[in-house]
Amino acid sequence: QQPVQSPQAVILREGEDAVINCSSSKALYSVHWYRQKHGEAPVFLMILLKGGEQKGHDKISASFNEKKQQSSLYLTASQLSYSGTYFCGTEIKNTNAGKSTFGDGTTLTVKP
Amino acid sequence: NAGVTQTPKFRVLKTGQSMTLLCAQDMNHEYMYWYRQDPGMGLRLIHYSVGEGTTAKGEVPDGYNVSRLKKQNFLLGLESAAPSQTSVYFCASSPGQGPFYNYGYTFGSGTRLTVV
């Protein structure tokens, strides 16, 4: 089951904040986040394994709400380098399949 | 640098031709994956492997076959290419599930395939 990401696109000015959401219709084992620049491969940002877990990476952080079956990615004081498409990947709980399904992505554009 | 290497990087095929995409990783990862990404879209799982000698179907397996004879290599084959298979193909690897599963996927740089 493919997770649903929202919004589809965001345009920000440098220094502004953004939140990207990832929701699943199934209970999740893990959620992981990636950023992809145009013409490049996706790059791993972080993975969340436990409900209530929060992680941070520079000014980018994420949370995992297991009960709501969703995760949110927070980008604080955005920089030009944050521009790209952000994908969440989810693994369904109790399947032991070891595979992830990705959302369709959120395109983030940071302008000067 | 350690990572995932895909070959070739670009390829143009005629309808009906066959080809094999090679993915090699040097991180001793157990799990490997093949995804395709169409313009403006997300990643769709074609096939994956949870260990040497194993393969399993993903979301969009039709028209593709895979093999994982060695742990470090994962091959994707197109037996009879069709224009609908025009896409960017990404290989990825991960350590797999377990108590040390704090790593996401490492992706290769992709193969841009055009079928005419």
Coordinates of C-alpha atoms in Angstrom, one line a residue:
Chain A
Q1 CA 0.0 0.0 0.0
Q2 CA 1.5 3.2 -1.2
P3 CA 1.8 6.0 1.5
V4 CA 0.2 9.3 0.7
Q5 CA 2.3 12.5 1.0
S6 CA 1.1 16.0 1.4
P7 CA 1.5 18.6 0.2
Q8 CA 2.5 17.7 -3.4
A9 CA 4.6 20.9 -3.7
V10 CA 5.8 23.7 -1.4
I11 CA 7.5 27.0 -2.3
L12 CA 9.4 28.8 0.4
R13 CA 11.7 31.7 1.0
E14 CA 15.0 31.2 2.7
G15 CA 14.6 31.0 6.4
E16 CA 10.9 29.8 6.3
D17 CA 9.7 26.5 7.8
A18 CA 7.9 23.6 6.1
V19 CA 6.2 20.4 7.2
I20 CA 5.7 17.4 4.9
N21 CA 3.4 14.6 5.9
C22 CA 3.3 10.9 5.1
S23 CA 0.3 8.8 5.9
S24 CA -0.4 5.1 5.6
S25 CA -3.6 3.0 5.6
K26 CA -1.7 0.2 7.2
A27 CA 0.2 -0.2 10.5
L28 CA 3.9 0.7 10.0
Y29 CA 7.1 -1.0 11.0
S30 CA 9.3 1.9 9.9
V31 CA 9.2 5.2 8.0
H32 CA 12.3 6.6 6.2
W33 CA 12.8 9.8 4.5
Y34 CA 14.9 10.7 1.4
R35 CA 15.7 13.8 -0.6
Q36 CA 16.3 13.7 -4.3
K37 CA 17.8 16.5 -6.4
H38 CA 16.9 16.7 -10.0
G39 CA 18.7 14.1 -12.1
E40 CA 20.3 12.4 -9.0
A41 CA 19.6 9.4 -6.8
P42 CA 17.6 9.7 -3.6
V43 CA 19.7 10.3 -0.5
F44 CA 18.8 8.9 2.8
L45 CA 17.9 11.4 5.5
M46 CA 16.6 9.4 8.5
I47 CA 14.6 6.4 9.6
L48 CA 12.1 6.1 12.4
L49 CA 11.3 2.7 13.9
K50 CA 9.3 3.4 17.1
G51 CA 6.0 5.2 17.7
G52 CA 6.7 8.5 19.2
E53 CA 10.3 8.6 18.0
Q54 CA 11.7 11.9 16.8
K55 CA 15.0 12.4 15.1
G56 CA 16.9 15.4 13.9
H57 CA 19.5 16.0 11.2
D58 CA 20.9 19.5 11.1
K59 CA 17.7 21.6 10.9
I60 CA 15.7 18.7 9.5
S61 CA 13.8 16.5 11.9
A62 CA 11.0 14.0 11.7
S63 CA 8.4 12.3 14.0
F64 CA 6.5 9.1 13.8
N65 CA 3.0 8.8 15.2
E66 CA 2.4 5.0 15.2
K67 CA -1.3 5.3 16.3
K68 CA -2.1 7.7 13.4
Q69 CA 0.1 5.7 11.0
Q70 CA 1.8 8.8 9.9
S71 CA 5.1 10.6 9.9
S72 CA 6.0 14.2 9.5
L73 CA 9.2 15.8 8.2
Y74 CA 10.1 19.3 9.6
L75 CA 12.4 21.6 7.7
T76 CA 13.4 24.6 9.9
A77 CA 14.9 27.8 8.7
S78 CA 15.1 26.4 5.1
Q79 CA 18.2 26.9 3.0
L80 CA 18.6 27.0 -0.8
S81 CA 20.2 23.6 -0.5
Y82 CA 17.0 22.1 0.9
S83 CA 15.4 22.3 -2.6
G84 CA 14.5 19.0 -4.0
T85 CA 11.9 16.3 -3.9
Y86 CA 11.3 14.5 -0.6
F87 CA 10.0 11.0 -0.4
C88 CA 8.9 8.9 2.5
G89 CA 9.3 5.1 2.3
T90 CA 7.2 2.8 4.6
E91 CA 7.5 -0.8 5.6
I92 CA 4.2 -2.4 6.7
K93 CA 4.2 -4.0 10.2
N94 CA 4.1 -7.8 10.6
T95 CA 4.8 -8.6 7.0
N96 CA 8.6 -9.3 7.6
A97 CA 8.9 -8.6 3.9
G98 CA 11.8 -6.2 4.1
K99 CA 10.5 -4.0 1.4
S100 CA 9.5 -0.4 1.3
T101 CA 6.8 1.4 -0.6
F102 CA 7.4 5.1 -1.5
G103 CA 5.1 8.0 -1.7
D104 CA 4.9 10.1 -4.9
G105 CA 7.0 12.8 -3.3
T106 CA 6.8 16.4 -2.2
T107 CA 8.7 19.0 -4.3
L108 CA 10.2 21.7 -2.2
T109 CA 11.5 24.9 -3.8
V110 CA 13.4 27.4 -1.7
K111 CA 13.9 30.8 -3.2
P112 CA 16.3 33.5 -2.1
Chain B
N1 CA 33.9 5.3 -2.2
A2 CA 31.7 2.4 -0.9
G3 CA 28.3 2.3 -2.3
V4 CA 26.0 1.0 -5.0
T5 CA 27.2 0.9 -8.6
Q6 CA 24.9 0.6 -11.5
T7 CA 25.8 -0.2 -15.1
P8 CA 25.1 1.0 -17.7
K9 CA 24.1 4.7 -16.9
F10 CA 22.3 5.2 -20.2
R11 CA 20.8 2.9 -22.8
V12 CA 18.5 3.1 -25.8
L13 CA 16.8 -0.1 -26.9
K14 CA 14.5 -0.9 -29.7
T15 CA 11.2 -2.5 -29.0
G16 CA 11.6 -6.3 -28.5
Q17 CA 15.3 -6.2 -27.7
S18 CA 16.6 -7.6 -24.4
M19 CA 19.1 -6.3 -21.9
T20 CA 20.5 -6.8 -18.4
L21 CA 21.1 -4.0 -15.8
L22 CA 23.8 -4.8 -13.3
C23 CA 23.8 -3.6 -9.7
A24 CA 26.8 -4.1 -7.4
Q25 CA 27.2 -3.1 -3.8
D26 CA 30.3 -3.4 -1.6
M27 CA 28.7 -2.8 1.8
N28 CA 27.9 -6.4 2.6
H29 CA 24.2 -5.6 2.6
E30 CA 21.7 -8.4 2.8
Y31 CA 18.8 -6.7 1.0
M32 CA 18.7 -5.4 -2.5
Y33 CA 16.0 -3.7 -4.6
W34 CA 15.1 -2.6 -8.1
Y35 CA 12.9 0.5 -8.5
R36 CA 11.7 2.4 -11.5
Q37 CA 10.9 6.1 -11.5
D38 CA 8.9 7.7 -14.2
P39 CA 9.0 11.5 -14.8
G40 CA 7.5 13.4 -11.9
M41 CA 6.6 10.2 -10.1
G42 CA 7.7 8.3 -7.1
L43 CA 9.6 5.0 -6.9
R44 CA 7.9 1.8 -7.9
L45 CA 9.3 -1.5 -6.6
I46 CA 10.0 -4.0 -9.4
H47 CA 11.7 -6.9 -7.6
Y48 CA 13.7 -7.3 -4.4
S49 CA 15.9 -9.8 -2.7
V50 CA 16.4 -10.4 1.1
G51 CA 19.5 -12.5 0.6
E52 CA 21.8 -14.4 -1.8
G53 CA 19.8 -16.8 -4.0
T54 CA 16.4 -15.2 -3.1
T55 CA 14.1 -12.9 -5.1
A56 CA 10.6 -11.7 -4.7
K57 CA 8.1 -9.6 -6.7
G58 CA 7.4 -6.0 -6.0
E59 CA 4.5 -3.7 -7.2
V60 CA 5.3 -3.7 -10.9
P61 CA 7.2 -7.0 -11.8
D62 CA 5.7 -7.8 -15.2
G63 CA 8.1 -7.7 -18.0
Y64 CA 11.2 -8.0 -15.7
N65 CA 13.2 -10.8 -14.2
V66 CA 16.0 -10.7 -11.6
S67 CA 18.7 -12.9 -10.2
R68 CA 20.9 -12.7 -7.1
L69 CA 23.5 -15.4 -7.5
K70 CA 26.1 -13.5 -5.5
K71 CA 25.4 -11.4 -2.4
Q72 CA 26.9 -8.3 -3.8
N73 CA 25.2 -8.4 -7.2
F74 CA 21.6 -8.0 -8.3
L75 CA 20.7 -8.2 -12.0
L76 CA 17.6 -6.9 -13.6
G77 CA 16.6 -8.3 -17.0
L78 CA 14.2 -7.1 -19.7
E79 CA 13.4 -10.0 -22.0
S80 CA 11.5 -8.1 -24.6
A81 CA 11.6 -4.3 -24.1
A82 CA 8.5 -2.2 -24.6
P83 CA 8.1 1.6 -24.8
S84 CA 6.2 1.5 -21.5
Q85 CA 9.5 0.4 -19.9
T86 CA 11.1 3.7 -20.7
S87 CA 12.1 5.0 -17.2
V88 CA 14.9 5.6 -14.8
Y89 CA 15.9 2.5 -12.9
F90 CA 17.4 2.7 -9.5
C91 CA 19.0 -0.1 -7.6
A92 CA 19.2 0.1 -3.8
S93 CA 20.6 -1.9 -0.9
S94 CA 20.1 -2.0 2.9
P95 CA 21.4 -4.0 5.8
G96 CA 17.9 -5.5 6.4
Q97 CA 15.6 -5.6 9.4
G98 CA 16.7 -6.3 12.9
P99 CA 18.0 -4.6 16.1
F100 CA 20.7 -2.7 14.2
Y101 CA 18.3 -1.5 11.5
N102 CA 19.0 2.2 11.7
Y103 CA 20.0 2.6 8.1
G104 CA 17.9 3.4 5.2
Y105 CA 18.5 2.5 1.6
T106 CA 21.7 3.4 -0.3
F107 CA 20.7 4.1 -3.9
G108 CA 22.8 3.7 -7.1
S109 CA 23.0 6.7 -9.5
G110 CA 20.4 5.2 -11.8
T111 CA 20.1 3.9 -15.4
R112 CA 18.2 6.0 -17.9
L113 CA 16.5 3.6 -20.3
T114 CA 14.7 4.6 -23.4
V115 CA 12.8 2.1 -25.5
V116 CA 11.9 3.3 -29.0

